Structure formats: C-alpha cells, structure tokens
Amino acid sequence: MNASVVELVRKFSDSRKPIAAICHGQLVLAAAGAVKGRKCTAVSTMKPGLVAAGAHWVEPDTLSVCVTDDNLITGVTYYGNPEFIGLFLKALGGNICASERRVLIIIGNYAEDYEVTVPYQTLKVLGCHVDVVCPKKKAGDTCPTAIRDLEGGQTYSEIRGHNFVLTADFESIDASSYDALVLPGGKAPEFLAIKEDVIVLVKQFMEARKPVASICHGLEILVAAGVLQGKKCTGYPGIKARVVLSGGTFVEADPIDRCVTDGNLVTAAAWHGQPELLSQLMTLLDIQVSF
C-alpha cells in the first residue's frame, strides 16, 4: 500500500534485475504488477491475491519449495532459505568454489535460535553437508530453541524460539568424517559442557586442528574441554572469568559483533557477529564466492 515502495519494486521488475521474495513478500510484487504471467509460489494463504494479480501459481508441497521464473525467485518459508538464497546468489552471477565440506553443529535444548539456524542455512548455501546433532537424540527429533537479545537491561532477554529438526543421530557421529565444528550459544552450552561425549568430540576437532567456530556462550563447552590454553577468543562478557581461569585470553566483546580468529579457532561475541564469523570460517575451510 506504500506507493514509493511499489514504484521502486516496479523499477526493479522493469529492469529485469534479480528479485527474490519469500513467504508474504510476494504481495508487494503483486501490487507492483511484477507477477503477471509469471510462475511463483508463496505461503499458501497468498494464493488468492497472487492469482488475482495474474500469477501462475505453483502449489507448494513442502514449506521449502522455491520457484524460479527468469529474474524472479520466490520461496514459501524460511525453511527453504538454503535453496532460495542459493538461487539468488546464482542470479547475481555468484560462483562457489571449494564447497562440499562437511560441517558438524552440536546443539541442545534452548540453543540460541539465530546461532543455530544462520550457520546451518548459510553453510548449506555454500554447498556444505551440514549435520546438526544433540546428545541422546536422533535424526528427525527436535530441539526447542531460544531467541536472546540485548534490549538495554543488565543482561539479555530470552523468549521461546522455533523447534529445530536434527539431521543425524548423535551416537553415530565420527569426528574424523567432518571438516569443521560449530558450537552455537544459548542456554544449551552450560548443559553440553558437562556431557563427556560432547567434550570428547570437541577435543578431537581441536587436536586435529580442524576449524572450530564458537558463538557467544559456546565458549562454555571449550572451557570445559580445556582447549583454550594460550588462545585468544571472544564471547558473551559473562563468560570472561571462566575463559581466563582456563588459560585463554578473552578479547572484550565491544563492539558486540566482534569476531576473533586464533589458528583454527573462530569465536564471535554474539549472534550479531555471525556474518564475520562465517566469513572467517569460510577462509579456514577454503570456501570462496566469486562474481
């Protein structure tokens, strides 16, 4: 209903530049006349409006469906983000080199939502095989996540996030079959840090000098594994004392999007730093995106 937005979108459509819309975003395309005669999909409740705007509706059979019609890319929900972003990257002329890496992400109940979902989906866009596991759970089981934010109080706020579907059985994991490890933060790390089978896995990655990425409270697991001796790292400020006591050098989390790389270890102060963390992890994995 915003005329300036509609006009801007219409200009992109008329120029045939790549346009990507997901979930309800397609309504803006409809208002700009950008879907007429074009194949597209969206969340199912958008069908009547898109059909009325002249779109050729593609019925989604899953929440991950994406559709491409020339310069137009449409997706149903964020579950399809890996394919959706991959198609957009391709439309922009992007080329991914040295992908097909295997990455393991260890989580537990109430891991931080962004810190699980963003690395998982981004690494999949980059062509990596990514497994997300949790102790005592199997592929297809779910872990509830938490959404944490800094809203001006003395510490972070926390609300319930999504249910994340695990991709592999924890008991079957062999560290030697993976190229890198990611440890998201949230509430989960304080419990994962007392799981001996988790500690064994972390030590195997560190001893093999494979890339290990930790976000926010993920440092708690590295402290428990005793692998921070002589390492520079950052994370949530409340973990500083534990890092120092374990022999690590804590780099202050200011700004909050700070990231630090020391050898094979990449750490981010919070989810705000994930773009830089993933960029540094890409470097360690020798994954390159060119245009």
mmCIF file of N, CA and C in Angstrom, residues 119-242:
data_model
loop_
_atom_site.group_PDB
_atom_site.id
_atom_site.type_symbol
_atom_site.label_atom_id
_atom_site.label_comp_id
_atom_site.label_asym_id
_atom_site.label_seq_id
_atom_site.Cartn_x
_atom_site.Cartn_y
_atom_site.Cartn_z
ATOM 1 N N PRO A 119 24.073 -20.294 10.797
ATOM 2 C CA PRO A 119 25.192 -21.094 10.284
ATOM 3 C C PRO A 119 24.725 -22.310 9.480
ATOM 4 N N TYR A 120 23.686 -22.975 9.953
ATOM 5 C CA TYR A 120 23.180 -24.161 9.252
ATOM 6 C C TYR A 120 22.767 -23.817 7.831
ATOM 7 N N GLN A 121 21.934 -22.792 7.674
ATOM 8 C CA GLN A 121 21.435 -22.460 6.346
ATOM 9 C C GLN A 121 22.520 -21.844 5.465
ATOM 10 N N THR A 122 23.368 -21.006 6.033
ATOM 11 C CA THR A 122 24.428 -20.374 5.238
ATOM 12 C C THR A 122 25.412 -21.400 4.711
ATOM 13 N N LEU A 123 25.828 -22.324 5.562
ATOM 14 C CA LEU A 123 26.782 -23.346 5.135
ATOM 15 C C LEU A 123 26.180 -24.251 4.067
ATOM 16 N N LYS A 124 24.882 -24.503 4.148
ATOM 17 C CA LYS A 124 24.217 -25.291 3.101
ATOM 18 C C LYS A 124 24.191 -24.523 1.778
ATOM 19 N N VAL A 125 23.959 -23.216 1.840
ATOM 20 C CA VAL A 125 24.026 -22.381 0.627
ATOM 21 C C VAL A 125 25.387 -22.536 -0.029
ATOM 22 N N LEU A 126 26.424 -22.622 0.794
ATOM 23 C CA LEU A 126 27.795 -22.703 0.302
ATOM 24 C C LEU A 126 28.172 -24.106 -0.176
ATOM 25 N N GLY A 127 27.202 -25.005 -0.205
ATOM 26 C CA GLY A 127 27.439 -26.343 -0.729
ATOM 27 C C GLY A 127 27.967 -27.337 0.273
ATOM 28 N N CYS A 128 27.976 -26.969 1.550
ATOM 29 C CA CYS A 128 28.469 -27.881 2.581
ATOM 30 C C CYS A 128 27.399 -28.904 2.963
ATOM 31 N N HIS A 129 27.861 -30.079 3.369
ATOM 32 C CA HIS A 129 26.974 -31.038 4.034
ATOM 33 C C HIS A 129 27.007 -30.680 5.513
ATOM 34 N N VAL A 130 25.851 -30.359 6.086
ATOM 35 C CA VAL A 130 25.799 -29.911 7.477
ATOM 36 C C VAL A 130 24.918 -30.853 8.293
ATOM 37 N N ASP A 131 25.474 -31.362 9.381
ATOM 38 C CA ASP A 131 24.698 -32.171 10.310
ATOM 39 C C ASP A 131 24.547 -31.430 11.629
ATOM 40 N N VAL A 132 23.324 -31.429 12.162
ATOM 41 C CA VAL A 132 23.041 -30.821 13.456
ATOM 42 C C VAL A 132 22.596 -31.936 14.394
ATOM 43 N N VAL A 133 23.298 -32.083 15.513
ATOM 44 C CA VAL A 133 23.039 -33.208 16.419
ATOM 45 C C VAL A 133 22.891 -32.719 17.852
ATOM 46 N N CYS A 134 22.303 -33.584 18.668
ATOM 47 C CA CYS A 134 22.121 -33.305 20.090
ATOM 48 C C CYS A 134 22.286 -34.614 20.861
ATOM 49 N N PRO A 135 23.009 -34.617 21.976
ATOM 50 C CA PRO A 135 23.161 -35.839 22.766
ATOM 51 C C PRO A 135 21.822 -36.485 23.117
ATOM 52 N N LYS A 136 21.794 -37.804 22.988
ATOM 53 C CA LYS A 136 20.624 -38.618 23.326
ATOM 54 C C LYS A 136 19.437 -38.387 22.392
ATOM 55 N N LYS A 137 19.688 -37.763 21.226
ATOM 56 C CA LYS A 137 18.614 -37.571 20.256
ATOM 57 C C LYS A 137 19.051 -38.083 18.892
ATOM 58 N N LYS A 138 18.049 -38.366 18.043
ATOM 59 C CA LYS A 138 18.300 -38.940 16.732
ATOM 60 C C LYS A 138 17.828 -38.007 15.621
ATOM 61 N N ALA A 139 18.177 -38.341 14.394
ATOM 62 C CA ALA A 139 17.715 -37.586 13.229
ATOM 63 C C ALA A 139 16.189 -37.554 13.220
ATOM 64 N N GLY A 140 15.616 -36.390 12.979
ATOM 65 C CA GLY A 140 14.161 -36.243 12.975
ATOM 66 C C GLY A 140 13.606 -35.760 14.297
ATOM 67 N N ASP A 141 14.363 -35.943 15.400
ATOM 68 C CA ASP A 141 13.952 -35.368 16.683
ATOM 69 C C ASP A 141 14.112 -33.848 16.610
ATOM 70 N N THR A 142 13.517 -33.155 17.553
ATOM 71 C CA THR A 142 13.631 -31.698 17.554
ATOM 72 C C THR A 142 14.255 -31.186 18.842
ATOM 73 N N CYS A 143 14.857 -30.025 18.735
ATOM 74 C CA CYS A 143 15.346 -29.267 19.890
ATOM 75 C C CYS A 143 14.650 -27.917 19.895
ATOM 76 N N PRO A 144 13.992 -27.534 20.980
ATOM 77 C CA PRO A 144 13.448 -26.175 21.057
ATOM 78 C C PRO A 144 14.602 -25.188 21.160
ATOM 79 N N THR A 145 14.461 -24.048 20.530
ATOM 80 C CA THR A 145 15.499 -23.020 20.596
ATOM 81 C C THR A 145 14.995 -21.828 21.411
ATOM 82 N N ALA A 146 15.920 -20.920 21.715
ATOM 83 C CA ALA A 146 15.582 -19.689 22.426
ATOM 84 C C ALA A 146 16.088 -18.504 21.609
ATOM 85 N N ILE A 147 15.358 -17.401 21.661
ATOM 86 C CA ILE A 147 15.779 -16.171 20.992
ATOM 87 C C ILE A 147 16.217 -15.185 22.069
ATOM 88 N N ARG A 148 17.502 -14.840 22.033
ATOM 89 C CA ARG A 148 18.064 -13.921 23.020
ATOM 90 C C ARG A 148 18.408 -12.588 22.352
ATOM 91 N N ASP A 149 18.254 -11.505 23.113
ATOM 92 C CA ASP A 149 18.606 -10.202 22.560
ATOM 93 C C ASP A 149 19.056 -9.278 23.684
ATOM 94 N N LEU A 150 19.822 -8.266 23.308
ATOM 95 C CA LEU A 150 20.276 -7.239 24.249
ATOM 96 C C LEU A 150 19.355 -6.042 24.096
ATOM 97 N N GLU A 151 18.496 -5.841 25.085
ATOM 98 C CA GLU A 151 17.454 -4.819 24.975
ATOM 99 C C GLU A 151 17.591 -3.720 26.022
ATOM 100 N N GLY A 152 18.812 -3.526 26.527
ATOM 101 C CA GLY A 152 19.046 -2.427 27.442
ATOM 102 C C GLY A 152 19.047 -2.790 28.912
ATOM 103 N N GLY A 153 18.757 -4.040 29.249
ATOM 104 C CA GLY A 153 18.790 -4.462 30.646
ATOM 105 C C GLY A 153 20.202 -4.837 31.071
ATOM 106 N N GLN A 154 20.329 -5.385 32.285
ATOM 107 C CA GLN A 154 21.646 -5.779 32.784
ATOM 108 C C GLN A 154 22.174 -7.018 32.075
ATOM 109 N N THR A 155 21.271 -7.791 31.503
ATOM 110 C CA THR A 155 21.666 -8.962 30.731
ATOM 111 C C THR A 155 20.674 -9.128 29.588
ATOM 112 N N TYR A 156 20.801 -10.210 28.840
ATOM 113 C CA TYR A 156 19.947 -10.434 27.670
ATOM 114 C C TYR A 156 18.536 -10.848 28.066
ATOM 115 N N SER A 157 17.594 -10.591 27.175
ATOM 116 C CA SER A 157 16.239 -11.128 27.324
ATOM 117 C C SER A 157 16.173 -12.466 26.587
ATOM 118 N N GLU A 158 15.154 -13.265 26.886
ATOM 119 C CA GLU A 158 15.049 -14.587 26.249
ATOM 120 C C GLU A 158 13.587 -14.962 26.069
ATOM 121 N N ILE A 159 13.234 -15.380 24.850
ATOM 122 C CA ILE A 159 11.895 -15.903 24.574
ATOM 123 C C ILE A 159 12.029 -17.218 23.820
ATOM 124 N N ARG A 160 10.938 -17.964 23.754
ATOM 125 C CA ARG A 160 10.923 -19.259 23.055
ATOM 126 C C ARG A 160 11.117 -19.051 21.562
ATOM 127 N N GLY A 161 11.954 -19.885 20.944
ATOM 128 C CA GLY A 161 12.177 -19.821 19.510
ATOM 129 C C GLY A 161 11.444 -20.927 18.777
ATOM 130 N N HIS A 162 12.048 -21.425 17.696
ATOM 131 C CA HIS A 162 11.458 -22.477 16.882
ATOM 132 C C HIS A 162 11.878 -23.865 17.384
ATOM 133 N N ASN A 163 11.273 -24.875 16.826
ATOM 134 C CA ASN A 163 11.745 -26.251 17.010
ATOM 135 C C ASN A 163 12.680 -26.578 15.855
ATOM 136 N N PHE A 164 13.927 -26.909 16.171
ATOM 137 C CA PHE A 164 14.893 -27.228 15.122
ATOM 138 C C PHE A 164 14.954 -28.735 14.952
ATOM 139 N N VAL A 165 14.788 -29.189 13.696
ATOM 140 C CA VAL A 165 14.791 -30.628 13.401
ATOM 141 C C VAL A 165 16.231 -31.099 13.200
ATOM 142 N N LEU A 166 16.649 -32.056 14.000
ATOM 143 C CA LEU A 166 18.006 -32.599 13.926
ATOM 144 C C LEU A 166 18.185 -33.431 12.662
ATOM 145 N N THR A 167 19.397 -33.459 12.144
ATOM 146 C CA THR A 167 19.638 -34.119 10.856
ATOM 147 C C THR A 167 20.373 -35.444 10.962
ATOM 148 N N ALA A 168 20.919 -35.774 12.146
ATOM 149 C CA ALA A 168 21.689 -37.019 12.283
ATOM 150 C C ALA A 168 21.597 -37.527 13.715
ATOM 151 N N ASP A 169 21.925 -38.801 13.905
ATOM 152 C CA ASP A 169 21.962 -39.404 15.239
ATOM 153 C C ASP A 169 23.274 -39.018 15.929
ATOM 154 N N PHE A 170 23.186 -38.512 17.133
ATOM 155 C CA PHE A 170 24.403 -38.127 17.852
ATOM 156 C C PHE A 170 25.338 -39.318 18.050
ATOM 157 N N GLU A 171 24.760 -40.464 18.375
ATOM 158 C CA GLU A 171 25.577 -41.643 18.690
ATOM 159 C C GLU A 171 26.400 -42.130 17.509
ATOM 160 N N SER A 172 26.010 -41.768 16.296
ATOM 161 C CA SER A 172 26.716 -42.257 15.108
ATOM 162 C C SER A 172 27.804 -41.310 14.623
ATOM 163 N N ILE A 173 27.984 -40.165 15.309
ATOM 164 C CA ILE A 173 28.916 -39.149 14.830
ATOM 165 C C ILE A 173 30.372 -39.576 15.018
ATOM 166 N N ASP A 174 31.138 -39.411 13.951
ATOM 167 C CA ASP A 174 32.575 -39.673 13.954
ATOM 168 C C ASP A 174 33.276 -38.384 13.535
ATOM 169 N N ALA A 175 34.031 -37.799 14.450
ATOM 170 C CA ALA A 175 34.670 -36.510 14.179
ATOM 171 C C ALA A 175 35.571 -36.549 12.952
ATOM 172 N N SER A 176 36.150 -37.699 12.672
ATOM 173 C CA SER A 176 37.086 -37.796 11.549
ATOM 174 C C SER A 176 36.409 -37.615 10.200
ATOM 175 N N SER A 177 35.075 -37.712 10.167
ATOM 176 C CA SER A 177 34.358 -37.589 8.896
ATOM 177 C C SER A 177 33.882 -36.156 8.632
ATOM 178 N N TYR A 178 34.261 -35.214 9.497
ATOM 179 C CA TYR A 178 33.853 -33.822 9.336
ATOM 180 C C TYR A 178 35.074 -32.912 9.212
ATOM 181 N N ASP A 179 34.864 -31.794 8.518
ATOM 182 C CA ASP A 179 35.941 -30.829 8.290
ATOM 183 C C ASP A 179 35.935 -29.674 9.273
ATOM 184 N N ALA A 180 34.807 -29.444 9.954
ATOM 185 C CA ALA A 180 34.713 -28.316 10.880
ATOM 186 C C ALA A 180 33.601 -28.553 11.886
ATOM 187 N N LEU A 181 33.673 -27.803 12.989
ATOM 188 C CA LEU A 181 32.694 -27.905 14.075
ATOM 189 C C LEU A 181 32.180 -26.517 14.414
ATOM 190 N N VAL A 182 30.857 -26.403 14.652
ATOM 191 C CA VAL A 182 30.246 -25.141 15.081
ATOM 192 C C VAL A 182 29.535 -25.369 16.410
ATOM 193 N N LEU A 183 29.779 -24.458 17.369
ATOM 194 C CA LEU A 183 29.163 -24.544 18.692
ATOM 195 C C LEU A 183 28.331 -23.287 18.944
ATOM 196 N N PRO A 184 27.016 -23.342 18.708
ATOM 197 C CA PRO A 184 26.157 -22.185 18.972
ATOM 198 C C PRO A 184 26.033 -21.945 20.477
ATOM 199 N N GLY A 185 25.550 -20.730 20.814
ATOM 200 C CA GLY A 185 25.349 -20.388 22.213
ATOM 201 C C GLY A 185 23.921 -20.652 22.665
ATOM 202 N N GLY A 186 23.436 -19.800 23.559
ATOM 203 C CA GLY A 186 22.120 -20.004 24.146
ATOM 204 C C GLY A 186 22.233 -20.657 25.513
ATOM 205 N N LYS A 187 21.151 -21.275 25.950
ATOM 206 C CA LYS A 187 21.135 -21.952 27.247
ATOM 207 C C LYS A 187 21.840 -23.314 27.186
ATOM 208 N N ALA A 188 21.837 -23.934 26.005
ATOM 209 C CA ALA A 188 22.325 -25.313 25.871
ATOM 210 C C ALA A 188 23.775 -25.539 26.305
ATOM 211 N N PRO A 189 24.723 -24.642 25.993
ATOM 212 C CA PRO A 189 26.125 -24.952 26.286
ATOM 213 C C PRO A 189 26.441 -25.299 27.739
ATOM 214 N N GLU A 190 25.732 -24.683 28.705
ATOM 215 C CA GLU A 190 26.058 -24.993 30.096
ATOM 216 C C GLU A 190 25.732 -26.444 30.438
ATOM 217 N N PHE A 191 24.803 -27.052 29.697
ATOM 218 C CA PHE A 191 24.499 -28.466 29.899
ATOM 219 C C PHE A 191 25.379 -29.353 29.017
ATOM 220 N N LEU A 192 25.628 -28.914 27.784
ATOM 221 C CA LEU A 192 26.508 -29.673 26.891
ATOM 222 C C LEU A 192 27.910 -29.757 27.470
ATOM 223 N N ALA A 193 28.312 -28.737 28.235
ATOM 224 C CA ALA A 193 29.658 -28.696 28.810
ATOM 225 C C ALA A 193 29.901 -29.786 29.847
ATOM 226 N N ILE A 194 28.847 -30.399 30.356
ATOM 227 C CA ILE A 194 29.037 -31.479 31.335
ATOM 228 C C ILE A 194 28.742 -32.849 30.719
ATOM 229 N N LYS A 195 28.615 -32.891 29.390
ATOM 230 C CA LYS A 195 28.409 -34.148 28.678
ATOM 231 C C LYS A 195 29.764 -34.652 28.174
ATOM 232 N N GLU A 196 30.236 -35.746 28.727
ATOM 233 C CA GLU A 196 31.566 -36.231 28.392
ATOM 234 C C GLU A 196 31.697 -36.580 26.921
ATOM 235 N N ASP A 197 30.626 -37.108 26.301
ATOM 236 C CA ASP A 197 30.720 -37.463 24.893
ATOM 237 C C ASP A 197 30.856 -36.217 24.009
ATOM 238 N N VAL A 198 30.279 -35.096 24.439
ATOM 239 C CA VAL A 198 30.453 -33.839 23.712
ATOM 240 C C VAL A 198 31.897 -33.345 23.859
ATOM 241 N N ILE A 199 32.408 -33.407 25.069
ATOM 242 C CA ILE A 199 33.782 -32.963 25.334
ATOM 243 C C ILE A 199 34.788 -33.769 24.511
ATOM 244 N N VAL A 200 34.572 -35.060 24.410
ATOM 245 C CA VAL A 200 35.466 -35.914 23.615
ATOM 246 C C VAL A 200 35.481 -35.461 22.160
ATOM 247 N N LEU A 201 34.310 -35.174 21.598
ATOM 248 C CA LEU A 201 34.224 -34.725 20.207
ATOM 249 C C LEU A 201 34.962 -33.402 20.005
ATOM 250 N N VAL A 202 34.727 -32.465 20.908
ATOM 251 C CA VAL A 202 35.367 -31.150 20.793
ATOM 252 C C VAL A 202 36.883 -31.291 20.833
ATOM 253 N N LYS A 203 37.385 -32.100 21.744
ATOM 254 C CA LYS A 203 38.834 -32.313 21.840
ATOM 255 C C LYS A 203 39.394 -32.923 20.558
ATOM 256 N N GLN A 204 38.643 -33.825 19.940
ATOM 257 C CA GLN A 204 39.108 -34.450 18.701
ATOM 258 C C GLN A 204 39.252 -33.420 17.585
ATOM 259 N N PHE A 205 38.295 -32.507 17.487
ATOM 260 C CA PHE A 205 38.385 -31.454 16.461
ATOM 261 C C PHE A 205 39.578 -30.538 16.734
ATOM 262 N N MET A 206 39.741 -30.126 17.986
ATOM 263 C CA MET A 206 40.822 -29.206 18.325
ATOM 264 C C MET A 206 42.192 -29.870 18.172
ATOM 265 N N GLU A 207 42.312 -31.110 18.587
ATOM 266 C CA GLU A 207 43.591 -31.811 18.470
ATOM 267 C C GLU A 207 43.984 -32.031 17.016
ATOM 268 N N ALA A 208 42.969 -32.195 16.154
ATOM 269 C CA ALA A 208 43.237 -32.370 14.720
ATOM 270 C C ALA A 208 43.418 -31.029 14.012
ATOM 271 N N ARG A 209 43.270 -29.932 14.764
ATOM 272 C CA ARG A 209 43.403 -28.572 14.239
ATOM 273 C C ARG A 209 42.421 -28.304 13.092
ATOM 274 N N LYS A 210 41.269 -28.907 13.196
ATOM 275 C CA LYS A 210 40.198 -28.607 12.251
ATOM 276 C C LYS A 210 39.513 -27.319 12.704
ATOM 277 N N PRO A 211 38.935 -26.547 11.776
ATOM 278 C CA PRO A 211 38.261 -25.307 12.160
ATOM 279 C C PRO A 211 37.131 -25.555 13.163
ATOM 280 N N VAL A 212 37.137 -24.748 14.224
ATOM 281 C CA VAL A 212 36.078 -24.792 15.238
ATOM 282 C C VAL A 212 35.551 -23.376 15.417
ATOM 283 N N ALA A 213 34.238 -23.206 15.266
ATOM 284 C CA ALA A 213 33.603 -21.895 15.415
ATOM 285 C C ALA A 213 32.689 -21.911 16.629
ATOM 286 N N SER A 214 32.853 -20.932 17.497
ATOM 287 C CA SER A 214 32.037 -20.824 18.707
ATOM 288 C C SER A 214 31.364 -19.462 18.737
ATOM 289 N N ILE A 215 30.084 -19.445 19.101
ATOM 290 C CA ILE A 215 29.320 -18.206 19.157
ATOM 291 C C ILE A 215 28.813 -17.991 20.582
ATOM 292 N N CYS A 216 29.062 -16.798 21.119
ATOM 293 C CA CYS A 216 28.502 -16.373 22.397
ATOM 294 C C CYS A 216 28.825 -17.360 23.529
ATOM 295 N N HIS A 217 27.819 -18.054 24.082
ATOM 296 C CA HIS A 217 28.029 -18.981 25.193
ATOM 297 C C HIS A 217 28.633 -20.326 24.766
ATOM 298 N N GLY A 218 28.860 -20.507 23.467
ATOM 299 C CA GLY A 218 29.515 -21.732 23.022
ATOM 300 C C GLY A 218 30.871 -21.930 23.671
ATOM 301 N N LEU A 219 31.496 -20.821 24.124
ATOM 302 C CA LEU A 219 32.792 -20.899 24.801
ATOM 303 C C LEU A 219 32.741 -21.784 26.041
ATOM 304 N N GLU A 220 31.577 -21.902 26.667
ATOM 305 C CA GLU A 220 31.466 -22.727 27.871
ATOM 306 C C GLU A 220 31.896 -24.170 27.601
ATOM 307 N N ILE A 221 31.598 -24.655 26.408
ATOM 308 C CA ILE A 221 31.974 -26.022 26.048
ATOM 309 C C ILE A 221 33.482 -26.119 25.852
ATOM 310 N N LEU A 222 34.074 -25.084 25.237
ATOM 311 C CA LEU A 222 35.519 -25.081 25.011
ATOM 312 C C LEU A 222 36.278 -24.952 26.329
ATOM 313 N N VAL A 223 35.731 -24.190 27.278
ATOM 314 C CA VAL A 223 36.327 -24.100 28.611
ATOM 315 C C VAL A 223 36.339 -25.467 29.272
ATOM 316 N N ALA A 224 35.202 -26.150 29.216
ATOM 317 C CA ALA A 224 35.092 -27.466 29.840
ATOM 318 C C ALA A 224 36.021 -28.487 29.193
ATOM 319 N N ALA A 225 36.291 -28.312 27.897
ATOM 320 C CA ALA A 225 37.164 -29.241 27.178
ATOM 321 C C ALA A 225 38.638 -28.948 27.424
ATOM 322 N N GLY A 226 38.921 -27.803 28.065
ATOM 323 C CA GLY A 226 40.303 -27.462 28.378
ATOM 324 C C GLY A 226 41.159 -27.176 27.153
ATOM 325 N N VAL A 227 40.571 -26.550 26.130
ATOM 326 C CA VAL A 227 41.301 -26.351 24.873
ATOM 327 C C VAL A 227 41.607 -24.880 24.592
ATOM 328 N N LEU A 228 41.394 -24.008 25.578
ATOM 329 C CA LEU A 228 41.594 -22.576 25.351
ATOM 330 C C LEU A 228 42.946 -22.068 25.855
ATOM 331 N N GLN A 229 43.763 -22.931 26.400
ATOM 332 C CA GLN A 229 45.068 -22.525 26.904
ATOM 333 C C GLN A 229 45.872 -21.810 25.818
ATOM 334 N N GLY A 230 46.221 -20.548 26.080
ATOM 335 C CA GLY A 230 47.016 -19.783 25.122
ATOM 336 C C GLY A 230 46.259 -19.262 23.930
ATOM 337 N N LYS A 231 44.940 -19.419 23.904
ATOM 338 C CA LYS A 231 44.124 -18.996 22.763
ATOM 339 C C LYS A 231 43.456 -17.644 23.021
ATOM 340 N N LYS A 232 43.408 -16.804 22.000
ATOM 341 C CA LYS A 232 42.615 -15.582 22.049
ATOM 342 C C LYS A 232 41.198 -15.909 21.581
ATOM 343 N N CYS A 233 40.211 -15.399 22.292
ATOM 344 C CA CYS A 233 38.825 -15.686 21.901
ATOM 345 C C CYS A 233 37.911 -14.616 22.468
ATOM 346 N N THR A 234 36.680 -14.593 21.964
ATOM 347 C CA THR A 234 35.667 -13.696 22.491
ATOM 348 C C THR A 234 34.348 -14.451 22.631
ATOM 349 N N GLY A 235 33.426 -13.841 23.334
ATOM 350 C CA GLY A 235 32.130 -14.464 23.578
ATOM 351 C C GLY A 235 31.302 -13.542 24.442
ATOM 352 N N TYR A 236 30.235 -14.071 25.019
ATOM 353 C CA TYR A 236 29.409 -13.256 25.902
ATOM 354 C C TYR A 236 30.247 -12.804 27.100
ATOM 355 N N PRO A 237 30.185 -11.502 27.477
ATOM 356 C CA PRO A 237 31.046 -10.980 28.536
ATOM 357 C C PRO A 237 30.988 -11.756 29.847
ATOM 358 N N GLY A 238 29.855 -12.349 30.159
ATOM 359 C CA GLY A 238 29.715 -13.085 31.411
ATOM 360 C C GLY A 238 30.570 -14.335 31.496
ATOM 361 N N ILE A 239 31.169 -14.736 30.367
ATOM 362 C CA ILE A 239 31.999 -15.946 30.355
ATOM 363 C C ILE A 239 33.477 -15.604 30.540
ATOM 364 N N LYS A 240 33.809 -14.326 30.563
ATOM 365 C CA LYS A 240 35.212 -13.895 30.603
ATOM 366 C C LYS A 240 36.008 -14.576 31.713
ATOM 367 N N ALA A 241 35.495 -14.584 32.933
ATOM 368 C CA ALA A 241 36.245 -15.145 34.064
ATOM 369 C C ALA A 241 36.596 -16.608 33.836
ATOM 370 N N ARG A 242 35.646 -17.366 33.280
ATOM 371 C CA ARG A 242 35.897 -18.791 33.040
ATOM 372 C C ARG A 242 36.964 -18.986 31.967
#
